[in-house]
Tab-separated table of C-alpha atoms in Angstrom:
chain	number	residue	atom	x	y	z
Q	93	MET	CA	3.064	19.075	11.731
Q	94	LEU	CA	-0.634	18.990	10.163
Q	95	PRO	CA	-2.029	15.478	9.252
Q	96	ARG	CA	-2.034	14.595	5.713
Q	97	VAL	CA	-5.654	14.939	4.078
Q	98	LEU	CA	-7.038	12.028	2.031
Q	99	LEU	CA	-10.293	11.986	0.128
Q	100	ILE	CA	-11.586	8.449	-0.378
Q	101	VAL	CA	-14.382	8.262	-3.077
Q	102	ASP	CA	-16.250	5.037	-3.502
Q	103	ASP	CA	-19.959	4.054	-3.779
Q	104	ASN	CA	-19.342	0.986	-1.709
Q	105	GLN	CA	-19.790	1.691	1.985
Q	106	LEU	CA	-17.734	-1.442	2.964
Q	107	TRP	CA	-14.636	-0.079	0.929
Q	108	LEU	CA	-15.215	3.467	2.439
Q	109	ASN	CA	-15.012	1.769	5.990
Q	110	ILE	CA	-11.972	-0.566	5.274
Q	111	LEU	CA	-9.927	2.266	3.658
Q	112	SER	CA	-10.869	4.946	6.165
Q	113	ARG	CA	-9.595	2.731	9.093
Q	114	PHE	CA	-6.651	1.483	7.312
Q	115	PHE	CA	-5.268	5.021	6.257
Q	116	SER	CA	-6.333	6.801	9.590
Q	117	MET	CA	-3.974	4.182	11.377
Q	118	TYR	CA	-1.169	5.884	9.439
Q	119	GLY	CA	-2.044	9.252	10.485
Q	120	TYR	CA	-4.252	10.502	7.620
Q	121	ALA	CA	-7.340	12.924	8.119
Q	122	ILE	CA	-9.969	11.048	6.123
Q	123	HIS	CA	-12.969	12.459	4.105
Q	124	THR	CA	-15.218	10.202	2.082
Q	125	ALA	CA	-17.538	10.726	-0.916
Q	126	LYS	CA	-19.858	8.335	-2.566
Q	127	THR	CA	-20.749	10.262	-5.645
Q	128	CYS	CA	-18.802	12.505	-8.221
Q	129	THR	CA	-20.755	15.626	-6.867
Q	130	GLU	CA	-20.045	14.903	-3.045
Q	131	ALA	CA	-16.258	14.276	-4.082
Q	132	VAL	CA	-15.940	17.698	-5.845
Q	133	LYS	CA	-17.545	19.410	-3.008
Q	134	SER	CA	-15.469	17.738	-0.356
Q	135	ALA	CA	-12.257	18.401	-2.395
Q	136	GLN	CA	-13.162	22.105	-2.783
Q	137	THR	CA	-13.668	22.222	0.878
Q	138	HIS	CA	-11.032	20.017	2.604
Q	139	HIS	CA	-8.233	20.520	-0.129
Q	140	PRO	CA	-6.977	16.795	0.088
Q	141	ASP	CA	-3.311	15.977	-0.273
Q	142	CYS	CA	-4.253	12.804	-2.033
Q	143	LEU	CA	-7.395	11.240	-3.643
Q	144	LEU	CA	-8.395	7.563	-3.794
Q	145	LEU	CA	-10.940	7.345	-6.372
Q	146	ASP	CA	-13.186	4.441	-7.584
Q	147	TYR	CA	-13.557	4.945	-11.370
Q	148	HIS	CA	-17.247	3.638	-11.643
Q	149	LEU	CA	-19.470	5.744	-9.330
Q	150	LEU	CA	-23.278	6.165	-9.347
Q	151	ASP	CA	-23.576	9.478	-10.821
Q	152	GLY	CA	-20.640	9.114	-13.374
Q	153	LYS	CA	-16.882	8.046	-14.026
Q	154	GLY	CA	-14.124	8.950	-11.917
Q	155	ALA	CA	-12.530	11.116	-14.666
Q	156	LYS	CA	-15.297	13.476	-14.302
Q	157	VAL	CA	-14.003	14.221	-10.667
Q	158	CYS	CA	-10.367	14.538	-11.746
Q	159	ARG	CA	-11.456	17.054	-14.440
Q	160	ALA	CA	-13.562	18.976	-11.952
Q	161	ILE	CA	-10.835	19.310	-9.220
Q	162	ARG	CA	-7.861	19.745	-11.483
């Protein structure tokens, strides 16, 4: 069985580290992004099963990411 893929998007490196460690303990393959642009590119490349998204990012709102990958 393939690992579930999780994309974590947050502009705070501490949160990215904490959440990455937590979910990797449960077998998720983790990808991270710090901006809306990085998140959309990563989603197109890695096709995550789930997206954990901070709403207020440096280059826009999380809704922008949701609209782009929808």
